[in-house]
Structure formats: C-alpha cells, structure tokens
Short mmCIF file of C-alpha atoms in Angstrom, two decimals:
data_model
loop_
_atom_site.label_atom_id
_atom_site.label_comp_id
_atom_site.label_asym_id
_atom_site.label_seq_id
_atom_site.Cartn_x
_atom_site.Cartn_y
_atom_site.Cartn_z
CA MET A 1 -33.76 -15.15 -3.96
CA GLN A 2 -37.44 -16.07 -4.26
CA ASP A 3 -37.72 -16.34 -0.48
CA TYR A 4 -38.54 -13.05 1.26
CA ASN A 5 -36.25 -13.71 4.25
CA THR A 6 -33.38 -14.54 1.91
CA ARG A 7 -33.82 -11.23 0.10
CA ILE A 8 -33.85 -9.44 3.45
CA VAL A 9 -30.55 -11.05 4.48
CA PHE A 10 -28.93 -10.30 1.10
CA LEU A 11 -30.06 -6.68 1.19
CA GLY A 12 -29.07 -6.11 4.82
CA THR A 13 -25.61 -7.65 4.60
CA SER A 14 -24.86 -5.92 1.28
CA ALA A 15 -25.79 -2.55 2.78
CA LEU A 16 -23.58 -3.38 5.75
CA GLY A 17 -20.74 -4.11 3.32
CA VAL A 18 -21.22 -0.72 1.64
CA VAL A 19 -21.22 1.35 4.83
CA SER A 20 -18.36 -0.68 6.35
CA GLY A 21 -16.23 -0.12 3.25
CA VAL A 22 -16.80 3.65 3.28
CA ILE A 23 -16.04 4.17 6.99
CA GLY A 24 -13.24 1.61 6.92
CA THR A 25 -11.41 3.66 4.28
CA PHE A 26 -11.10 6.66 6.60
CA LEU A 27 -10.33 4.38 9.55
CA LEU A 28 -7.49 2.77 7.62
CA LEU A 29 -6.08 6.13 6.53
CA ARG A 30 -6.20 7.38 10.14
CA LYS A 31 -4.19 4.29 11.14
CA ARG A 32 -6.92 3.34 13.62
CA SER A 33 -7.70 -0.14 12.30
CA LEU A 34 -7.43 -1.79 15.71
CA LEU A 35 -9.79 0.76 17.23
CA SER A 36 -12.73 -0.90 15.50
CA ASP A 37 -11.66 -4.25 16.98
CA THR A 38 -11.57 -2.73 20.45
CA VAL A 39 -14.94 -1.05 19.98
CA SER A 40 -16.56 -4.27 18.77
CA HIS A 41 -15.32 -6.18 21.83
CA ALA A 42 -16.46 -3.32 24.07
CA THR A 43 -20.05 -3.76 22.86
CA LEU A 44 -20.46 -7.16 24.57
CA PRO A 45 -20.91 -5.86 28.16
CA GLY A 46 -23.45 -3.34 26.85
CA ILE A 47 -25.50 -6.11 25.22
CA ALA A 48 -25.34 -8.25 28.37
CA LEU A 49 -26.15 -5.37 30.75
CA SER A 50 -29.06 -4.27 28.60
CA TYR A 51 -30.46 -7.80 28.63
CA LEU A 52 -30.01 -8.11 32.41
CA ILE A 53 -31.68 -4.78 33.19
CA PHE A 54 -34.70 -5.07 30.89
CA GLU A 55 -35.21 -8.79 31.51
CA THR A 56 -35.18 -8.22 35.27
CA LEU A 57 -37.37 -5.09 35.28
CA PHE A 58 -39.74 -5.63 32.34
CA GLY A 59 -39.23 -9.22 31.22
CA ASN A 60 -38.29 -7.95 27.73
CA GLY A 61 -34.52 -8.41 27.60
CA LYS A 62 -34.38 -9.69 23.99
CA SER A 63 -35.54 -6.41 22.42
CA LEU A 64 -33.10 -5.75 19.56
CA PRO A 65 -33.19 -1.91 19.73
CA LEU A 66 -32.48 -2.02 23.48
CA LEU A 67 -29.63 -4.51 23.04
CA LEU A 68 -28.11 -2.33 20.29
CA LEU A 69 -28.56 0.75 22.48
CA GLY A 70 -26.57 -0.94 25.24
CA ALA A 71 -23.92 -2.02 22.74
CA THR A 72 -23.65 1.55 21.43
CA LEU A 73 -23.20 3.01 24.92
CA THR A 74 -20.41 0.64 25.96
CA GLY A 75 -18.86 0.95 22.50
CA LEU A 76 -18.70 4.73 22.97
CA ILE A 77 -17.28 4.24 26.47
CA GLY A 78 -14.61 1.93 25.07
CA MET A 79 -13.74 4.44 22.33
CA GLY A 80 -13.56 7.25 24.89
CA LEU A 81 -11.23 5.23 27.12
CA VAL A 82 -8.93 4.51 24.17
CA VAL A 83 -8.71 8.26 23.47
CA LEU A 84 -8.37 9.38 27.11
CA ILE A 85 -5.94 6.79 28.54
CA PRO A 86 -2.97 8.00 26.43
CA LYS A 87 -3.82 11.62 27.35
CA TRP A 88 -4.14 10.99 31.08
CA THR A 89 -1.25 8.59 31.40
CA ARG A 90 2.08 8.03 29.68
CA LEU A 91 0.83 4.85 28.01
CA LYS A 92 0.91 4.57 24.23
CA ASP A 93 -2.11 3.99 21.98
CA ASP A 94 -1.41 0.28 21.49
CA ALA A 95 -1.34 -0.32 25.24
CA ALA A 96 -4.63 1.57 25.66
CA LEU A 97 -6.23 -0.51 22.90
CA ALA A 98 -5.09 -3.77 24.48
CA ILE A 99 -6.24 -2.77 27.97
CA VAL A 100 -9.70 -1.57 26.92
CA LEU A 101 -10.30 -4.53 24.62
CA SER A 102 -9.33 -7.20 27.15
CA VAL A 103 -11.02 -5.61 30.17
CA LEU A 104 -14.39 -4.86 28.52
CA PHE A 105 -14.49 -8.16 26.63
CA GLY A 106 -13.68 -10.02 29.84
CA LEU A 107 -16.49 -8.13 31.59
CA GLY A 108 -18.86 -9.04 28.76
CA ILE A 109 -17.95 -12.74 28.89
CA SER A 110 -18.54 -12.75 32.66
CA LEU A 111 -21.97 -11.15 32.24
CA VAL A 112 -22.96 -13.55 29.44
CA THR A 113 -21.94 -16.48 31.65
CA LEU A 114 -24.08 -15.05 34.44
CA ILE A 115 -27.04 -14.66 32.05
CA GLN A 116 -26.75 -18.28 30.89
CA GLN A 117 -27.28 -19.36 34.50
CA MET A 118 -30.62 -17.51 34.60
CA PRO A 119 -33.83 -19.43 33.81
CA THR A 120 -34.24 -17.52 30.53
CA GLY A 121 -30.53 -17.27 29.81
CA ASN A 122 -30.19 -20.19 27.42
CA SER A 123 -32.89 -18.80 25.15
CA ALA A 124 -31.46 -15.28 25.13
CA GLY A 125 -29.32 -15.97 22.06
CA LEU A 126 -26.63 -13.48 23.08
CA GLU A 127 -23.92 -15.75 21.64
CA HIS A 128 -25.21 -14.73 18.19
CA TYR A 129 -23.72 -11.29 18.81
CA ILE A 130 -20.32 -12.86 19.40
CA TYR A 131 -20.19 -15.12 16.33
CA GLY A 132 -22.92 -13.50 14.21
CA LYS A 133 -26.02 -15.05 12.67
CA ALA A 134 -27.01 -13.32 9.45
CA ALA A 135 -29.85 -15.78 8.84
CA SER A 136 -31.71 -14.40 11.87
CA MET A 137 -31.91 -10.89 10.41
CA THR A 138 -35.40 -9.48 10.16
CA ALA A 139 -36.93 -6.80 7.98
CA MET A 140 -36.53 -4.30 10.82
CA ASP A 141 -32.80 -5.11 11.07
CA THR A 142 -32.39 -4.49 7.36
CA HIS A 143 -34.34 -1.24 7.55
CA ILE A 144 -32.09 -0.05 10.38
CA ILE A 145 -28.95 -0.93 8.41
CA LEU A 146 -30.29 0.82 5.28
CA ALA A 147 -31.19 3.93 7.28
CA ILE A 148 -27.76 4.06 8.91
CA THR A 149 -26.11 3.49 5.55
CA LEU A 150 -27.92 6.52 4.15
CA VAL A 151 -27.07 8.66 7.18
CA VAL A 152 -23.39 7.64 7.14
CA GLY A 153 -23.27 8.25 3.38
CA LEU A 154 -24.74 11.72 3.85
CA ILE A 155 -22.33 12.60 6.67
CA THR A 156 -19.39 11.33 4.61
CA PHE A 157 -20.52 13.48 1.67
CA LEU A 158 -20.88 16.58 3.85
CA PHE A 159 -17.55 16.11 5.66
CA PHE A 160 -15.60 14.55 2.81
CA LYS A 161 -13.11 17.43 2.51
CA GLU A 162 -12.62 17.68 6.27
CA PHE A 163 -12.18 13.93 6.72
CA THR A 164 -9.66 13.93 3.86
CA VAL A 165 -7.55 16.66 5.44
CA LEU A 166 -7.84 14.97 8.84
CA CYS A 167 -6.57 11.66 7.45
CA PHE A 168 -3.61 13.05 5.51
CA ASP A 169 -2.40 16.09 7.48
CA THR A 170 -3.87 16.79 10.90
CA ALA A 171 -1.55 19.78 11.51
CA PHE A 172 -2.70 21.42 8.27
CA ALA A 173 -6.32 20.83 9.25
CA GLU A 174 -5.75 22.61 12.57
CA SER A 175 -4.01 25.51 10.78
CA GLN A 176 -7.10 25.93 8.57
CA GLY A 177 -9.37 26.24 11.59
CA ILE A 178 -10.69 22.69 11.38
CA SER A 179 -11.10 21.07 14.78
CA ALA A 180 -9.29 17.77 14.36
CA SER A 181 -10.45 16.40 17.72
CA ARG A 182 -14.10 17.15 16.92
CA LEU A 183 -13.84 15.55 13.49
CA ASP A 184 -12.07 12.59 15.04
CA LEU A 185 -14.95 12.12 17.46
CA ILE A 186 -17.49 12.24 14.62
CA LEU A 187 -15.51 9.66 12.68
CA MET A 188 -15.10 7.40 15.71
CA ALA A 189 -18.82 7.70 16.51
CA LEU A 190 -19.60 6.53 12.97
CA VAL A 191 -17.25 3.59 13.52
CA VAL A 192 -19.16 2.67 16.69
CA VAL A 193 -22.51 2.86 14.90
CA VAL A 194 -21.33 0.72 11.97
CA THR A 195 -19.76 -1.77 14.38
CA VAL A 196 -23.00 -2.12 16.34
CA ILE A 197 -25.20 -2.72 13.29
CA GLY A 198 -22.72 -5.34 12.05
CA LEU A 199 -22.89 -7.40 15.24
CA GLN A 200 -25.86 -9.50 14.22
CA ALA A 201 -24.52 -10.26 10.74
CA VAL A 202 -20.88 -11.17 11.39
CA GLY A 203 -20.50 -10.93 15.19
CA LEU A 204 -18.25 -8.77 17.31
CA LEU A 205 -15.23 -11.00 16.67
CA LEU A 206 -15.35 -10.54 12.89
CA VAL A 207 -16.96 -7.15 12.32
CA VAL A 208 -13.53 -5.51 12.21
CA ALA A 209 -12.85 -7.55 9.06
CA MET A 210 -15.85 -5.94 7.34
CA LEU A 211 -14.45 -2.52 8.16
CA ILE A 212 -10.83 -3.06 7.22
CA ILE A 213 -10.48 -5.78 4.55
CA PRO A 214 -12.56 -4.14 1.75
CA SER A 215 -10.83 -0.77 2.23
CA ALA A 216 -7.40 -2.46 2.36
CA SER A 217 -8.25 -4.30 -0.86
CA ALA A 218 -9.24 -1.07 -2.60
CA ARG A 219 -5.83 0.46 -1.83
CA PHE A 220 -4.25 -2.02 -4.27
CA TRP A 221 -6.36 -0.68 -7.16
CA SER A 222 -6.16 3.10 -6.87
CA GLU A 223 -4.30 5.96 -5.18
CA LYS A 224 -7.29 8.34 -5.36
CA LEU A 225 -9.41 8.66 -2.23
CA MET A 226 -12.77 8.98 -3.98
CA THR A 227 -12.03 5.93 -6.12
CA ASN A 228 -10.97 4.06 -2.99
CA LEU A 229 -14.25 4.92 -1.27
CA ILE A 230 -16.31 3.68 -4.19
CA LEU A 231 -14.23 0.52 -4.58
CA SER A 232 -14.37 -0.19 -0.84
CA ALA A 233 -18.15 0.07 -0.89
CA ILE A 234 -18.39 -2.21 -3.94
CA LEU A 235 -15.95 -4.79 -2.55
CA GLY A 236 -17.68 -4.74 0.86
CA ALA A 237 -21.07 -5.31 -0.73
CA ALA A 238 -19.69 -8.03 -3.01
CA SER A 239 -18.04 -9.81 -0.06
CA ALA A 240 -21.29 -9.79 1.91
CA PHE A 241 -23.45 -10.86 -1.05
CA ILE A 242 -21.17 -13.72 -2.15
CA GLY A 243 -20.59 -14.80 1.46
CA VAL A 244 -24.31 -15.04 2.21
CA PHE A 245 -24.86 -16.85 -1.10
CA LEU A 246 -22.18 -19.45 -0.27
CA SER A 247 -23.54 -19.80 3.25
CA ALA A 248 -26.98 -20.49 1.79
CA LEU A 249 -25.48 -23.20 -0.44
CA PHE A 250 -23.61 -24.73 2.49
CA PRO A 251 -25.82 -24.18 5.54
CA LYS A 252 -23.33 -25.77 7.95
CA PHE A 253 -20.99 -22.81 7.55
CA PRO A 254 -21.86 -19.61 9.48
CA ALA A 255 -22.58 -16.64 7.23
CA GLY A 256 -20.33 -14.24 9.17
CA ALA A 257 -17.25 -16.43 8.80
CA VAL A 258 -17.97 -17.09 5.10
CA ILE A 259 -18.38 -13.35 4.46
CA VAL A 260 -14.99 -12.67 6.02
CA LEU A 261 -13.38 -15.52 4.07
CA THR A 262 -14.87 -14.13 0.87
CA ALA A 263 -13.50 -10.68 1.68
CA THR A 264 -10.11 -12.25 2.38
CA THR A 265 -10.17 -13.99 -1.01
CA ILE A 266 -10.91 -10.66 -2.71
CA PHE A 267 -8.10 -9.09 -0.69
CA SER A 268 -5.65 -11.80 -1.84
CA LEU A 269 -6.62 -11.31 -5.49
CA SER A 270 -6.29 -7.54 -5.10
CA MET A 271 -2.91 -7.89 -3.44
CA PHE A 272 -1.54 -9.87 -6.42
CA LEU A 273 -3.43 -8.27 -9.31
CA GLY A 274 -4.12 -4.69 -8.14
CA THR A 275 -3.23 -2.13 -10.82
CA SER A 276 -1.85 0.42 -8.39
CA ARG A 277 -0.01 -1.39 -5.59
CA GLY A 278 -0.45 -5.04 -6.56
CA LEU A 279 2.53 -7.36 -6.25
CA LEU A 280 2.45 -8.24 -9.97
CA VAL A 281 2.52 -4.59 -11.05
CA ARG A 282 5.30 -3.80 -8.60
CA TYR A 283 7.31 -6.81 -9.76
CA LEU A 284 6.98 -5.81 -13.41
CA ALA A 285 7.94 -2.21 -12.57
CA HIS A 286 10.96 -3.49 -10.63
CA CYS A 287 12.02 -5.63 -13.58
CA GLN A 288 11.65 -2.66 -15.95
CA ILE A 289 13.73 -0.38 -13.71
CA THR A 290 16.40 -3.05 -13.22
CA ARG A 291 16.56 -3.57 -16.98
CA ARG A 292 16.99 0.16 -17.59
CA ILE A 293 19.68 0.49 -14.92
CA ASN A 294 21.63 -2.48 -16.29
CA SER A 295 21.39 -1.03 -19.80
CA GLN A 296 22.74 2.31 -18.57
CA HIS A 297 25.59 0.56 -16.75
CA LEU A 298 26.54 -1.25 -19.95
CA LEU A 299 26.43 1.94 -22.05
CA ARG A 300 28.58 3.82 -19.54
CA ALA A 301 31.06 0.94 -19.41
CA CYS A 302 31.33 0.96 -23.22
CA TYR A 303 31.83 4.73 -23.34
CA GLU A 304 34.48 4.70 -20.61
CA CYS A 305 36.29 1.83 -22.35
CA LEU A 306 36.59 3.94 -25.48
CA GLU A 307 37.54 6.99 -23.43
CA THR A 308 40.38 5.26 -21.56
CA SER A 309 41.71 3.70 -24.77
CA GLY A 310 41.80 7.13 -26.45
CA ALA A 311 39.45 6.00 -29.23
CA ILE A 312 37.04 8.88 -28.64
CA GLN A 313 39.71 11.58 -28.49
CA ASN A 314 41.55 10.19 -31.56
CA LYS A 315 38.36 9.24 -33.43
CA SER A 316 39.93 5.88 -34.17
CA ASP A 317 38.50 2.36 -34.10
CA THR A 318 35.52 2.30 -31.73
CA SER A 319 35.07 -1.45 -31.59
CA LEU A 320 35.03 -3.01 -28.12
CA SER A 321 36.28 -6.42 -27.11
CA TYR A 322 34.25 -8.60 -24.78
CA GLU A 323 37.13 -8.66 -22.28
CA ALA A 324 37.41 -4.86 -22.23
CA ILE A 325 33.71 -4.47 -21.40
CA LEU A 326 33.85 -7.23 -18.79
CA SER A 327 36.70 -5.48 -17.00
CA ARG A 328 34.70 -2.27 -16.43
CA ARG A 329 32.31 -3.60 -13.76
CA SER A 330 31.90 -6.53 -11.40
CA TRP A 331 29.87 -8.57 -13.87
CA ASN A 332 30.08 -12.30 -14.23
CA GLN A 333 30.28 -13.66 -17.77
CA ALA A 334 26.72 -15.00 -17.89
CA GLU A 335 25.30 -11.66 -16.73
CA LEU A 336 27.35 -9.68 -19.26
CA LYS A 337 26.32 -11.96 -22.13
CA ARG A 338 22.69 -11.48 -21.16
CA LEU A 339 23.15 -7.69 -21.09
CA LEU A 340 24.89 -7.72 -24.49
CA ARG A 341 22.00 -9.70 -26.01
CA GLN A 342 19.54 -7.25 -24.45
CA ALA A 343 21.47 -4.24 -25.82
CA GLN A 344 21.56 -5.77 -29.31
CA ASN A 345 17.81 -6.40 -29.17
CA ASP A 346 17.33 -2.75 -28.16
CA GLN A 347 19.62 -1.72 -31.07
CA LEU A 348 22.07 0.00 -28.74
CA LEU A 349 25.00 -2.30 -29.60
CA GLU A 350 25.93 -4.28 -32.71
CA GLN A 351 28.49 -6.94 -33.44
CA VAL A 352 31.48 -5.90 -35.58
CA GLU A 353 31.42 -8.07 -38.67
CA GLY A 354 34.68 -9.76 -39.59
CA LYS A 355 36.36 -9.06 -36.25
CA ARG A 356 36.51 -11.75 -33.62
CA ASP A 357 38.78 -12.83 -30.78
CA GLU A 358 39.55 -16.33 -32.03
CA GLN A 359 41.55 -17.27 -28.92
CA ARG A 360 38.60 -16.59 -26.55
CA GLY A 361 35.86 -17.19 -29.09
CA GLU A 362 34.22 -13.82 -28.40
CA ASN A 363 32.90 -11.15 -30.74
CA PHE A 364 33.70 -7.44 -30.89
CA TYR A 365 30.95 -4.88 -30.39
CA ARG A 366 30.25 -1.29 -31.45
CA LEU A 367 27.77 1.28 -30.20
CA THR A 368 25.02 2.10 -32.71
CA ASP A 369 24.02 5.72 -33.35
CA SER A 370 21.21 5.36 -30.84
CA GLY A 371 23.60 3.72 -28.36
CA TRP A 372 26.08 6.61 -28.78
CA GLY A 373 23.48 9.19 -27.96
CA GLN A 374 22.24 7.35 -24.91
CA ALA A 375 25.77 6.54 -23.69
CA GLN A 376 26.81 10.19 -23.91
CA ARG A 377 23.71 11.28 -21.99
CA VAL A 378 24.22 8.64 -19.28
CA VAL A 379 27.91 9.48 -18.79
CA ARG A 380 27.25 13.23 -18.85
CA ASN A 381 24.56 12.95 -16.17
CA HIS A 382 26.82 10.71 -14.09
CA ARG A 383 29.73 13.15 -14.18
CA LEU A 384 27.63 16.22 -13.51
CA TRP A 385 26.26 14.49 -10.43
CA GLU A 386 29.80 13.52 -9.40
CA MET A 387 30.90 17.15 -9.75
CA TYR A 388 27.95 18.26 -7.61
CA LEU A 389 28.76 15.74 -4.87
CA ILE A 390 32.43 16.79 -4.83
CA GLU A 391 31.70 20.54 -4.80
CA TYR A 392 28.63 20.72 -2.54
CA ALA A 393 28.62 17.49 -0.46
CA ASP A 394 32.38 17.22 0.19
CA VAL A 395 32.47 13.66 -1.10
CA ALA A 396 36.01 12.49 -1.81
CA PRO A 397 36.74 12.05 -5.55
CA GLY A 398 37.80 8.47 -4.88
CA GLN A 399 34.38 7.64 -3.43
CA VAL A 400 32.13 9.76 -5.62
CA ASP A 401 31.69 7.21 -8.40
CA ARG A 402 29.78 4.78 -6.16
CA ASP A 403 27.60 7.54 -4.64
CA ALA A 404 26.70 8.94 -8.05
CA ASP A 405 26.00 5.46 -9.34
CA ALA A 406 23.32 4.99 -6.67
CA ILE A 407 21.21 7.97 -7.73
CA GLU A 408 21.98 8.86 -11.35
CA HIS A 409 19.32 6.53 -12.72
CA ILE A 410 16.42 8.43 -11.15
CA LEU A 411 17.49 11.97 -12.11
CA GLU A 412 14.65 13.75 -13.90
CA PRO A 413 15.35 16.19 -16.79
CA GLN A 414 14.17 19.13 -14.67
CA LEU A 415 16.63 18.23 -11.90
CA MET A 416 19.44 17.83 -14.44
CA SER A 417 18.65 21.28 -15.81
CA GLN A 418 18.92 22.75 -12.30
CA LEU A 419 22.16 20.83 -11.79
CA GLU A 420 23.63 22.26 -15.00
CA ASP A 421 22.72 25.80 -13.93
CA LEU A 422 24.23 25.26 -10.49
CA LEU A 423 27.50 23.88 -11.88
CA HIS A 424 27.62 26.32 -14.82
CA ALA A 425 27.71 23.22 -16.98
CA GLY A 426 26.43 25.11 -20.00
CA ARG A 427 30.04 25.70 -20.99
CA TYR A 428 30.25 22.02 -21.92
CA GLY A 429 27.31 22.26 -24.32
CA LEU A 430 26.28 18.70 -25.04
CA ARG A 431 29.81 17.41 -24.54
CA VAL A 432 30.63 14.97 -21.79
CA PRO A 433 32.73 16.56 -19.01
CA THR A 434 36.04 14.96 -18.12
CA SER A 435 35.81 12.52 -15.24
CA PRO A 436 36.70 14.21 -11.93
CA HIS A 437 38.56 11.07 -10.85
CA LYS A 438 40.77 8.45 -12.42
CA LEU A 439 38.80 5.84 -14.33
CA GLU A 440 39.64 2.42 -12.96
CA GLN A 441 38.82 -1.03 -14.17
CA LYS A 442 36.90 -3.34 -11.86
CA ALA A 443 37.91 -6.90 -11.21
CA ALA A 444 35.98 -9.28 -13.44
CA THR A 445 34.35 -12.31 -11.82
#
C-alpha cells in the first residue's frame, strides 16, 4: 500500500466493486443478468474500431477515452438490438441475447486479429480489454471510475423508488404513470457504463461476474432491497480489494480472474451461511417444520386412538399401548420410537408407571396436560378443515383426511377463525367436532 500505483489500483477496483454491486442488484431483480454479458462482449468491436479509426487518421489509437467511447457506442448498440429484436421478430429474449453476443463478439475478434497484423498492432494491448489488466490502471482511470461511481450512486438515489417498482411490478409502475420503457433504458444505459469502466480491470469476459455475483451473494443475507444494495456494494468492494491483494502476492495470477474467484468464494460462503436464504438456515427451518409436523401427527394419532376406543367419551383409562399408536399411521417402529422419545422430551407424553406389555416389551403412554391441549387443538383444526373441504370443495369424505393432512400444519390462527365463522363452528365451543368420516387404522410397517 506504500506504492502510489498500488493504491490507485486498490481504490479503482474497489470503487468498481461498489458501483457494480449497486447496479447488479437491479439487474438481477429485473432478470436481465445475461444482458450485461452480452453488452460486455458487444464492446469489443467498438474498442477495435476506435483503435483502427484513430490510429489510421491521427496515429493515436491507444487513447483510453477514445477506446472507451467506442466501447460505449457498440455496447449501447448491442443493448438496443437485444431490446428491439424480440419486438420486431417473434424471437424470444434468450435467442436475441445469444445472437447479439455471438455476432458482435465475433466481429470484435475479427477486428482485433486484423489490428494485430498492422505494424503497430502488437503493441496496441487490446487483449487487455478481453482478459483485463488491473495493474495497468492509471490515476486517470481511477478518477473516471470514481466519478462514474458518484454519478451512478446519485442516479440510483434519485430513481430508487422508480427502479424498485420497475423491478417488482412493471404493470403497477405503468398504472402509476411511470414510463417503464424509459426507466428500463436508463437502467440499461447505467449497465453499459459500468460494464465499459470495468473492462480494463477484469476484462469483457469477466465483468459480468462483478455485476452479478456480489448482488446474488447479498440476496442470501437479506430480503430488504436497501440492505441488499448496501451489502452488494460492500461485497463487491471486498471482492475487488481482496482479489487485487492476492494478485499482488501472487503476480503470476491475473487480477481480474482472482477478483472473480474471490467474489465466487464469498458467494459460496453466503450461499451456505446466509441468514435469510442460506442453505444452513433453510435446512434448520426444514428440520424444525418437520419436527413440528411429526409431533402433530403423533398427538392426533394418540387422540384418535382414545376416541375410537371410547376412552374419551367414557372418561375411562386413557393409557395408550405402543401397538395402538403404531397402527394409526404408516410409521415404522424405529420412527415411532424416535417420535415417542421426542414427545416425552417435549413433555407432551409420559410413560404409565407400573403398566407394561410384557409380551412385546413395550411401555404404555399417556398424554400430559400440555399434550391434551395440543392434541385437541390439532384434531379440531384438522376436522374443521375436513368439513370445509367436504362442504365447499366437494372432496369425498373418504379422501378428505389425506387432503386435510397436507395443509392443516400451516393454518394460521386468523385463517382458523375465518374457517370457524364460515362453518358456524362456534356451536362446538372448544370441543372437537366428530370426524366426518370413519376413522380407520393404517397398516403398520
């Protein structure tokens, strides 16, 4: 960091990471991720044409502003073709993206090959715009990136509400008098500008990664758009900073590729550890839901065992044998034993002391007070939903148990209240309605 050029590269690439993360967030939400890839490839013929024209006429083909101007023009042309081809023809967006990308990139490769055959072609250094060369950044490059970062940040601040509506509900934006096509053009123009300024750092082949990967990583940490924007900017800057640092430690590795690999590492960590959509959080939530559903199945099985035996109606012995519980659902023995241990740990079931099936070596169980309350609520909700399906969805009583079983676990209290009003279930009070079908035992496995 003591070297001036090193500080320039760190500052320029970090600013590029910030602006790429911000614009990439909207690009990702608009489901236009591949557009940035097409635009970046479309910049190559502009760079080559600009070099050819100014080298031939003025002998100054390596001027960076002129090369970037050419890249911007062909990038805008490529973006326009992607928008217009689906409107003028019956081709879909993906076909338009593939056509524009391949044709313009092929044209660019042809022009670069032609330039390399010129006397000054080998020293033109145009291949740096394909693969990127962050180490060649100058103070002027960094100043340009910083200026564009400020401009893009200001435009994003001014149009934040409009961009948000555009990304989430284009029809609503049109109904509010917001011109979706005009906003789309502004957003796409910003994508072109960010793509062009990223060419020198990471190259046209990898600049799409700077736009998409940080914003995709941020989606694993938050559902809020503003938080996503801030996180995308931070992750983009961190990817660029760490990538340039590693590239400085290992000079044989190109900075652009190391930046993208660093961003990919951050993406992988976010995908597993993200607090909003990360795989670990989703796995734990799935386990929690599965545990709750299995517990509710066990409580309903216990209640229906007592109901079919007449123990509830006669207020007689409410102990349950292992075999009776096993016969209520298609459990295997290992699964049921695990559920019984879980219910005892949750203090929903307890073993009956002094009562044991000596022939099978199994204990008897009884619902605790807490288990009774939860079992009554689970069975009541199940039967109200069955009654609704029979009365309003014409589901046959013989089939309604399975259909109710699939949805009863996600019924919210507000929905249950509406269901009770609809079915006039208040007449039951807190009692459990009678089953609308015959309770049958399932085959044990």
